[in-house]
Backbone as a chain_set.jsonl record, in Angstrom:
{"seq": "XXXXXXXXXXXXXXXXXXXXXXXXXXXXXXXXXXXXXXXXXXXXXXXXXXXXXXXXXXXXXXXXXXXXXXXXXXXXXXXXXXXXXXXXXXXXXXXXXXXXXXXXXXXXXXXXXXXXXXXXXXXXXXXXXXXXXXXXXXXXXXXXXXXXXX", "coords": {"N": [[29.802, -23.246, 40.898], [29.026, -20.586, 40.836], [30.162, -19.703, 38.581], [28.561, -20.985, 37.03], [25.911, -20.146, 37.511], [26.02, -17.188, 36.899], [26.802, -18.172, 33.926], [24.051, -18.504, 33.078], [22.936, -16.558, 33.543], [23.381, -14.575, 32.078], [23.043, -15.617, 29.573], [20.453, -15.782, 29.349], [20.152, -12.71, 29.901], [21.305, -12.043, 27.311], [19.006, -13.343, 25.927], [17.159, -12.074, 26.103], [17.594, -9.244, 25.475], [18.146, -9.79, 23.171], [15.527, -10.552, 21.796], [13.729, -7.788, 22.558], [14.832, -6.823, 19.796], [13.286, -7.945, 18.161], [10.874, -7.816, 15.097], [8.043, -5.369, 15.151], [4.588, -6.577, 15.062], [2.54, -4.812, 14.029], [4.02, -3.761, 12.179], [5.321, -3.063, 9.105], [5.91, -6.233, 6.959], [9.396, -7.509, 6.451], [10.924, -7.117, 3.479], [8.581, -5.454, 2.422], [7.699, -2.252, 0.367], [8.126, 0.972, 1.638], [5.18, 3.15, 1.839], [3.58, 5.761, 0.905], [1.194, 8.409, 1.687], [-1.552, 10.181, 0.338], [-4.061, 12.496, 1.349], [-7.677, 12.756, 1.624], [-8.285, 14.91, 0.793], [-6.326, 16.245, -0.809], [-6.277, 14.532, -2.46], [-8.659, 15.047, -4.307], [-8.188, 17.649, -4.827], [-6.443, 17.027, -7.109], [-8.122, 16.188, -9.113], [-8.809, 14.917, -12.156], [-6.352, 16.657, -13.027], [-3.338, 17.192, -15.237], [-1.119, 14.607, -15.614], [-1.422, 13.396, -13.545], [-2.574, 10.049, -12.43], [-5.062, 7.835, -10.929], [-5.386, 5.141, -9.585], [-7.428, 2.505, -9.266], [-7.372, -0.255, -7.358], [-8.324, -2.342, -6.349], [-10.92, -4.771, -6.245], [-12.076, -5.922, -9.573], [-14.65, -6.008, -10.134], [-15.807, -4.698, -7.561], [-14.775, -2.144, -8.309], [-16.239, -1.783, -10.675], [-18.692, -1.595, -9.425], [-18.927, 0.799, -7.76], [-16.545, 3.656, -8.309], [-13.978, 6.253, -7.807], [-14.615, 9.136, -9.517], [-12.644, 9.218, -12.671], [-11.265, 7.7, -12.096], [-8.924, 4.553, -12.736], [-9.222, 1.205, -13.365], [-7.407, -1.267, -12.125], [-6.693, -4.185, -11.145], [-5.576, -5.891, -8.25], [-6.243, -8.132, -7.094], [-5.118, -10.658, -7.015], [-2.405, -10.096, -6.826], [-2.661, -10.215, -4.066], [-3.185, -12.187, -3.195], [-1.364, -14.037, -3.161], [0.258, -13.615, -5.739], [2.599, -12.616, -6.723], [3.488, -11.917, -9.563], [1.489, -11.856, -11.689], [0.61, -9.493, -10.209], [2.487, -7.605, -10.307], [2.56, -7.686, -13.661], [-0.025, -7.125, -13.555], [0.427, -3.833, -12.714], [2.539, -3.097, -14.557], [0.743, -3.241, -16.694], [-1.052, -1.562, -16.288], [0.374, 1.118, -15.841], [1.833, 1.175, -18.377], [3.551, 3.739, -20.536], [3.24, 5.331, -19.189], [4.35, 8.207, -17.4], [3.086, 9.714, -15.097], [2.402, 10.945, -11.895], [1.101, 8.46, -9.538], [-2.01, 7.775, -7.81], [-2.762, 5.281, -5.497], [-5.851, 3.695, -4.86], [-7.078, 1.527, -2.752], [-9.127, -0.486, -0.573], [-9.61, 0.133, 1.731], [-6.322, 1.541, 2.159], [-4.418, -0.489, 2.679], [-3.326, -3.273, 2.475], [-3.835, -3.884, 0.029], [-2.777, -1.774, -1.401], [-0.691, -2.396, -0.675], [0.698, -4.347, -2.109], [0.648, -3.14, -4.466], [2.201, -1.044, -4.818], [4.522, -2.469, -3.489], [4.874, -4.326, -5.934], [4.913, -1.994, -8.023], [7.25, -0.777, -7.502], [9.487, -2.894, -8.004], [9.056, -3.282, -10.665], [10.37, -0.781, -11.717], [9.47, 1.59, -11.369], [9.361, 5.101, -10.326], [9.276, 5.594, -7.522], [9.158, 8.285, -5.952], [6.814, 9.003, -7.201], [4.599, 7.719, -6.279], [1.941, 7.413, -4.679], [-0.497, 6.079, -1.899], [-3.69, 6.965, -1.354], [-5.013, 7.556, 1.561], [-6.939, 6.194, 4.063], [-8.277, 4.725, 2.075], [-10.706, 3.577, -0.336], [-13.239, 3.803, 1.297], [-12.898, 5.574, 3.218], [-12.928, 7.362, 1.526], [-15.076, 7.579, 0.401], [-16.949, 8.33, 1.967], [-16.102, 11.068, 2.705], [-15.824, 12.224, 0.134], [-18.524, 12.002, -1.34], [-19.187, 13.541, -3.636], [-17.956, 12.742, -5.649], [-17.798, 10.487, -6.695], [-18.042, 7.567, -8.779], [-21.166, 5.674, -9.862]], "CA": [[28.416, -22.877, 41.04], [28.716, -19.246, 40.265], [30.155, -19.57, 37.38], [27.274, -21.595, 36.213], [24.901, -18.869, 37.52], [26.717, -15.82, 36.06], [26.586, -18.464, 32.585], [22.623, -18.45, 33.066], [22.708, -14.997, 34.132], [24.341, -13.779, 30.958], [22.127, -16.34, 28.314], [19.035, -14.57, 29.886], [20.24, -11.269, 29.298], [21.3, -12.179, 25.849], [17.938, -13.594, 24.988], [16.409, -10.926, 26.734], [18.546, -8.31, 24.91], [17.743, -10.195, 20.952], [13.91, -10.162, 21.809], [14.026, -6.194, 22.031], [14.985, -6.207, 18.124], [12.331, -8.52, 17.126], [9.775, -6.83, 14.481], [6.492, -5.436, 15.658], [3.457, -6.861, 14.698], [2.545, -3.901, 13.112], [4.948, -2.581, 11.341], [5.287, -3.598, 7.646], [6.744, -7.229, 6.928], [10.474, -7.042, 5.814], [10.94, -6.571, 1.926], [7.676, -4.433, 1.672], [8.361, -1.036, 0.095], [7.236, 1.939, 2.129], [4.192, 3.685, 1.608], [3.402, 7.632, 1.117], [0.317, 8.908, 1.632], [-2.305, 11.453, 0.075], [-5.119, 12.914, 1.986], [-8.762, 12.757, 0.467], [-8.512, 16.757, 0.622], [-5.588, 16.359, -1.906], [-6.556, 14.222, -3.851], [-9.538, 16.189, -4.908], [-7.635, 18.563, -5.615], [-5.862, 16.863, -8.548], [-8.828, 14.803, -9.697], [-8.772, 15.604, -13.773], [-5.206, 17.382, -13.445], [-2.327, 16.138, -16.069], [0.209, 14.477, -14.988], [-1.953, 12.424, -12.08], [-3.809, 8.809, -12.779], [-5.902, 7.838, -9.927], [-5.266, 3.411, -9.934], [-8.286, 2.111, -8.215], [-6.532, -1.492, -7.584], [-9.553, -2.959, -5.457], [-10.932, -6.543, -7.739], [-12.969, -5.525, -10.845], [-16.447, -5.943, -9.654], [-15.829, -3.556, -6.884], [-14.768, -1.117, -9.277], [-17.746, -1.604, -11.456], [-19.927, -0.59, -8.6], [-18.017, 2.488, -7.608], [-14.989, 4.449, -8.287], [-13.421, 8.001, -7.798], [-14.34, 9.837, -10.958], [-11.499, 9.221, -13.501], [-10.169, 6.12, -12.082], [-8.578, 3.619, -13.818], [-9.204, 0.004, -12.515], [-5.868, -2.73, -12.001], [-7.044, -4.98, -10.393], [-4.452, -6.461, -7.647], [-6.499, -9.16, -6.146], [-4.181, -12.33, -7.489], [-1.367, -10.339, -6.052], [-2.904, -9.997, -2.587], [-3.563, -13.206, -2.614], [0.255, -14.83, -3.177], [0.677, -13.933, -7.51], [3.225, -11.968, -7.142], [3.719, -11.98, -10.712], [0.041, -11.363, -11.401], [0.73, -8.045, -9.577], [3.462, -7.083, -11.376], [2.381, -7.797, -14.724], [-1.07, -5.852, -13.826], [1.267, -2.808, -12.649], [2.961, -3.105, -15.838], [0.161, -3.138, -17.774], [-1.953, 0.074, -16.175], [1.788, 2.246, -16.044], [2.765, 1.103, -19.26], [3.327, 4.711, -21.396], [3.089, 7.052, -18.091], [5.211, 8.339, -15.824], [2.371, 10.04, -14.19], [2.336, 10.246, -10.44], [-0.267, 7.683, -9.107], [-2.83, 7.43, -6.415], [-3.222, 3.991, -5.583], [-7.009, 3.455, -4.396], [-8.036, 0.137, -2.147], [-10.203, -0.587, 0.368], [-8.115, 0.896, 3.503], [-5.204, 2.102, 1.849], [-3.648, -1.188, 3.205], [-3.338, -4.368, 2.018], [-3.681, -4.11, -1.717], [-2.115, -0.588, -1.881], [1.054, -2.349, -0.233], [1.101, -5.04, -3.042], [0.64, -2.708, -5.708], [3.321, -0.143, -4.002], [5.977, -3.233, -3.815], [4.896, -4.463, -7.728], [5.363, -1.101, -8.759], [8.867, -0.631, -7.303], [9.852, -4.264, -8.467], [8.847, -3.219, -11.85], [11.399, 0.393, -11.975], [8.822, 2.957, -11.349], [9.407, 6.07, -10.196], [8.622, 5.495, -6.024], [8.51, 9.575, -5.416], [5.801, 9.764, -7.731], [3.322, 6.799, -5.888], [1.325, 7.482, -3.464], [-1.562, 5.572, -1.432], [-4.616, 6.965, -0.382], [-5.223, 7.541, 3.155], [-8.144, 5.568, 4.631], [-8.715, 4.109, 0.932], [-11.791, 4.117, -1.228], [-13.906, 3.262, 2.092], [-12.956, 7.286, 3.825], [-13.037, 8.51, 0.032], [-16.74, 7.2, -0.2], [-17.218, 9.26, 3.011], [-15.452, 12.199, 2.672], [-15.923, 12.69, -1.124], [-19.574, 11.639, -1.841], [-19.616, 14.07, -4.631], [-16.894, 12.698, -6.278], [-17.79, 8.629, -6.942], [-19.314, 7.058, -9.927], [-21.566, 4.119, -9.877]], "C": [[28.193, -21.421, 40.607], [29.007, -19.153, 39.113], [29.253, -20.006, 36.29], [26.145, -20.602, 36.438], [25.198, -17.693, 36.528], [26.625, -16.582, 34.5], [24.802, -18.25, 31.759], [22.528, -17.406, 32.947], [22.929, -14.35, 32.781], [23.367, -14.188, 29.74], [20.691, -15.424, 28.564], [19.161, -13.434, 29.365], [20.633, -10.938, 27.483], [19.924, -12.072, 24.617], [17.03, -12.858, 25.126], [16.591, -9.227, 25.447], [17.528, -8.355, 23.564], [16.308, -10.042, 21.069], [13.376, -8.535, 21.731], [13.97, -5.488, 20.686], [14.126, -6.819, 17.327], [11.705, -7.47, 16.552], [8.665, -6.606, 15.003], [5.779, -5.823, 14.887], [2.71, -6.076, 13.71], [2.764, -3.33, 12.361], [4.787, -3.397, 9.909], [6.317, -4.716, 7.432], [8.212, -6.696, 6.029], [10.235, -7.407, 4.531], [9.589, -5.664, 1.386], [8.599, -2.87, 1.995], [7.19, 0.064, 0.521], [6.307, 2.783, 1.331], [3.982, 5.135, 1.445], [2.103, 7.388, 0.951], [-0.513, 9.966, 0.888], [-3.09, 11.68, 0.638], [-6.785, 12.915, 0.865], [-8.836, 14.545, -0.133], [-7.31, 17.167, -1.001], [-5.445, 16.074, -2.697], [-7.844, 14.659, -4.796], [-9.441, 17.318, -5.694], [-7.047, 18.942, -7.136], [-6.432, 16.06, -9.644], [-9.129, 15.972, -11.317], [-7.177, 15.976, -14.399], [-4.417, 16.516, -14.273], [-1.571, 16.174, -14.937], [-0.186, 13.543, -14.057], [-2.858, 11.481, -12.675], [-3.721, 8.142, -11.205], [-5.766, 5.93, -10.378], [-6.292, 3.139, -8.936], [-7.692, 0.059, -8.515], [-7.349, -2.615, -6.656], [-10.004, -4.228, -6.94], [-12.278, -5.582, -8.273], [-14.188, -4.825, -10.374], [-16.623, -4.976, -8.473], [-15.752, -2.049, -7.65], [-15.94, -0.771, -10.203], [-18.672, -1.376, -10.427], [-19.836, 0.43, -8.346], [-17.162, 2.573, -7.509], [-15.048, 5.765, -8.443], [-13.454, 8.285, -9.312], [-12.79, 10.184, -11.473], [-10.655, 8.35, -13.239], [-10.061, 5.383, -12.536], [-8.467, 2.384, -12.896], [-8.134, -1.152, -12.7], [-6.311, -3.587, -10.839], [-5.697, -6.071, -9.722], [-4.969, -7.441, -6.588], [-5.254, -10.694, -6.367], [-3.344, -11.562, -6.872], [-1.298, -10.13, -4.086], [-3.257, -11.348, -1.696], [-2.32, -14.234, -2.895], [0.817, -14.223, -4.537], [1.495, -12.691, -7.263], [3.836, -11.186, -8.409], [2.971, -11.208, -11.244], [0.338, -9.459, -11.243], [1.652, -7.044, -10.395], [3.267, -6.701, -12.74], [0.871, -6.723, -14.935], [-0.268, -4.101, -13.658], [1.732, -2.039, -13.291], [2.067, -2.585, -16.904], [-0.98, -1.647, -17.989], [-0.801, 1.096, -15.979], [2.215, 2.482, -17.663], [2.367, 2.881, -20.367], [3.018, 5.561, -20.458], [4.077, 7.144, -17.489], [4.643, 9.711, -15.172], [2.426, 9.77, -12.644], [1.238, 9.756, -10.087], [-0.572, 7.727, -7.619], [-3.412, 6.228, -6.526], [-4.41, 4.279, -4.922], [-7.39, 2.237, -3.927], [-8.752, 0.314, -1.389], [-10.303, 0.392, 1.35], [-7.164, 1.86, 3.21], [-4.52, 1.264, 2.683], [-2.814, -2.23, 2.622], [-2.811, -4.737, 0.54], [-3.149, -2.929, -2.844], [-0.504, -1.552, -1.419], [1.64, -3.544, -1.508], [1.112, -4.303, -4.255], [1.939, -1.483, -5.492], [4.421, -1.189, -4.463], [6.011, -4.243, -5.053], [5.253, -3.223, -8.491], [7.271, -1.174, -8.705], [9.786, -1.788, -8.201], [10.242, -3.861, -9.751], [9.611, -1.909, -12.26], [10.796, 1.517, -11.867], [9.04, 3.881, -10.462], [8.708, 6.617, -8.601], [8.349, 6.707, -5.693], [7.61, 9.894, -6.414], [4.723, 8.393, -7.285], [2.873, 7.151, -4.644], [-0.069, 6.557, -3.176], [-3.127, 6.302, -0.882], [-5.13, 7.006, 0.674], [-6.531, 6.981, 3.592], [-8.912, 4.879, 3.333], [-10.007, 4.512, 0.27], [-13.27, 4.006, 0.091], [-14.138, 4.964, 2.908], [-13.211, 7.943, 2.415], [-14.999, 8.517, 0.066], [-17.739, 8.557, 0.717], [-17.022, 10.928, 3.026], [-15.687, 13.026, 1.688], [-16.89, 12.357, -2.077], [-19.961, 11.929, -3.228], [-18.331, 13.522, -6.055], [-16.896, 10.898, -6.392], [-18.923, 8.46, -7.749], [-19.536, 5.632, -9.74], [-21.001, 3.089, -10.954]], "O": [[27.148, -21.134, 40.025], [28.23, -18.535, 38.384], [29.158, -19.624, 35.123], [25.467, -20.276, 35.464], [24.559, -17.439, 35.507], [26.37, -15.754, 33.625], [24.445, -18.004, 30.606], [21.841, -17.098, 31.973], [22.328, -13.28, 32.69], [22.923, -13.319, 28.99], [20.171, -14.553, 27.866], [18.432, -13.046, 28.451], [20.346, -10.0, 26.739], [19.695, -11.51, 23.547], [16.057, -12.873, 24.372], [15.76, -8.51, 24.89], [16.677, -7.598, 23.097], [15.847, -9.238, 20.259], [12.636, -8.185, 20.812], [13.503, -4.402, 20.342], [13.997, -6.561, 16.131], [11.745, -6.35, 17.061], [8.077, -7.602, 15.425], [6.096, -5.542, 13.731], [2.286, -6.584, 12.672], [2.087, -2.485, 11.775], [4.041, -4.374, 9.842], [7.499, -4.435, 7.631], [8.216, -5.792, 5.193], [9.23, -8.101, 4.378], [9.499, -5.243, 0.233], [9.393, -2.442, 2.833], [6.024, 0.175, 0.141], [6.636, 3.117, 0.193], [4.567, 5.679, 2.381], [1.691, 6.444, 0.278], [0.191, 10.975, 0.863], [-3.446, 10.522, 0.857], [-6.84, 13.053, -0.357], [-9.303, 15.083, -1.137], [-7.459, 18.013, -1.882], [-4.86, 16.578, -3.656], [-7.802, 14.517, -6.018], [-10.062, 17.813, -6.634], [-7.012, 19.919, -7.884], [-5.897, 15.497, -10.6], [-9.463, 17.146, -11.473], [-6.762, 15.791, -15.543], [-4.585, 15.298, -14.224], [-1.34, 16.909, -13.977], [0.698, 12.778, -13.671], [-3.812, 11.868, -13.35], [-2.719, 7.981, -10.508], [-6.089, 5.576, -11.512], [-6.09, 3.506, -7.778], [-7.681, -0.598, -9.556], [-6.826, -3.69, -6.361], [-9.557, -4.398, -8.075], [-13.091, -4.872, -7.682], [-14.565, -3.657, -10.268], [-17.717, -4.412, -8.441], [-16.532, -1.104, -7.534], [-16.433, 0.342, -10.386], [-19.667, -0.784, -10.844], [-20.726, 1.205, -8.694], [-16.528, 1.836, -6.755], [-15.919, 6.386, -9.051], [-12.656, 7.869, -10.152], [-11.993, 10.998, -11.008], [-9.59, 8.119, -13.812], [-11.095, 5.018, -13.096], [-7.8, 2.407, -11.862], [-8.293, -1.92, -13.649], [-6.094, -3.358, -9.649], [-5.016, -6.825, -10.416], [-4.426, -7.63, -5.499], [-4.857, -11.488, -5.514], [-3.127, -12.183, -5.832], [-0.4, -9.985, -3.256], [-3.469, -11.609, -0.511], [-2.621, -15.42, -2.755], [2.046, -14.298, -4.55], [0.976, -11.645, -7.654], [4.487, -10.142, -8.355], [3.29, -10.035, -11.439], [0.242, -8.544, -12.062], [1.412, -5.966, -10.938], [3.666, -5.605, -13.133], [0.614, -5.937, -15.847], [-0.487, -3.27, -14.54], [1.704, -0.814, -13.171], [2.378, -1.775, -17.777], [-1.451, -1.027, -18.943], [-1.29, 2.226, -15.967], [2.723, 3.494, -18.145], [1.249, 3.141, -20.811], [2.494, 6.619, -20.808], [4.705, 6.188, -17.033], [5.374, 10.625, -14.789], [2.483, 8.636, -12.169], [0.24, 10.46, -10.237], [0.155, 7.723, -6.626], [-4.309, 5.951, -7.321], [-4.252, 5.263, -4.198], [-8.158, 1.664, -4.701], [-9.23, 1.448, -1.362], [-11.117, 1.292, 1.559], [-7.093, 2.909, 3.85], [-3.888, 1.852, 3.562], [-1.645, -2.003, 2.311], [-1.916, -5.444, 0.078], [-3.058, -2.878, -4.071], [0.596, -1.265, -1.891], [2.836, -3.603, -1.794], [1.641, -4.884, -5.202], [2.547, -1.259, -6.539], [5.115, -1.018, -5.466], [7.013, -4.935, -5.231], [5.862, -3.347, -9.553], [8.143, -1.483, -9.517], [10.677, -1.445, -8.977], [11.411, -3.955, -10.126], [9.523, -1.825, -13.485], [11.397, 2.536, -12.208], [8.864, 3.354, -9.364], [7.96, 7.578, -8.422], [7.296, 6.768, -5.059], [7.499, 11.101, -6.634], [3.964, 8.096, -8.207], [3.576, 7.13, -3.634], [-0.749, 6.289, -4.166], [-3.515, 5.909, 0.218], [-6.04, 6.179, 0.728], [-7.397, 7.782, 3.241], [-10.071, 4.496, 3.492], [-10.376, 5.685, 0.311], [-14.383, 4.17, -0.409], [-15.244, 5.456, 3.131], [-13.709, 9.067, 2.34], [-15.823, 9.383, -0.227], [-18.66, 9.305, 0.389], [-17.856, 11.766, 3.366], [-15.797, 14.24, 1.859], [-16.641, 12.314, -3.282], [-20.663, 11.22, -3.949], [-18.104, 14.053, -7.141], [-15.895, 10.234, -6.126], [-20.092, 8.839, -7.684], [-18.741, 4.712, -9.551], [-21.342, 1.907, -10.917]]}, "num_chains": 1, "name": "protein.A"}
């Protein structure tokens, strides 16, 4: 009888234990590639400068209503929505001939910065030169009124 307790006793603490290391909810699913940040204050700073292209990666028609003066539109809806490929191949196709450091631009700086973040990487680019956007084109709109074209 104890030894059957102390066997219970032990499976408990086991499964108790392995639950501890599950992933949070929050955190970024495994194989996405971490994120860096820019501030809207900094990216202001470098809006025009060489060397920096501004990827507004939000779907087309968003872009054609407004974007951060001098942004270039990639549209990464197909890969936000499973096309991994899609994503890649747009990635490909707004990098191809830079190795400029980029400011990805989405909504949030969530979602469709993290698919265009882990298409870039995929694709061999140059991860200390990508950065995301902090609060996306949604705090930019806010923050940097003077600085968005219809």
């Amino acid at each position: 009888m104890k030894k059957t307790l102390l066997l219970l006793l032990a499976l408990v603490m086991v499964f108790a234990l392995s639950a501890c290391g599950q992933e949070k909810k929050d955190e970024a699913p495994a194989g996405d590639v971490e994120m860096k940040y820019m501030t809207a204050d900094e990216t202001v700073a470098i809006l025009g400068a060489d060397g920096y292209t501004i990827l507004d990666i939000r779907k087309a028609a968003d872009y054609e209503t407004a974007h951060i003066t001098g942004a270039v539109s990639a549209d990464m809806d197909a890969a936000v929505n499973g096309d991994t490929e899609a994503g890649k191949q747009t990635m490909k196709a707004a990098t191809e001939g830079t190795d400029d450091t980029l400011i990805l631009v989405c909504y949030s700086g969530k979602k469709y910065a993290q698919a265009a973040t882990n298409a870039l990487s995929a694709n061999g680019y140059d991860m200390s030169k990508v950065f995301t956007l902090e609060g996306g084109f949604n705090n930019w709109s806010e923050a940097q009124p003077d600085h968005v074209e219809p």
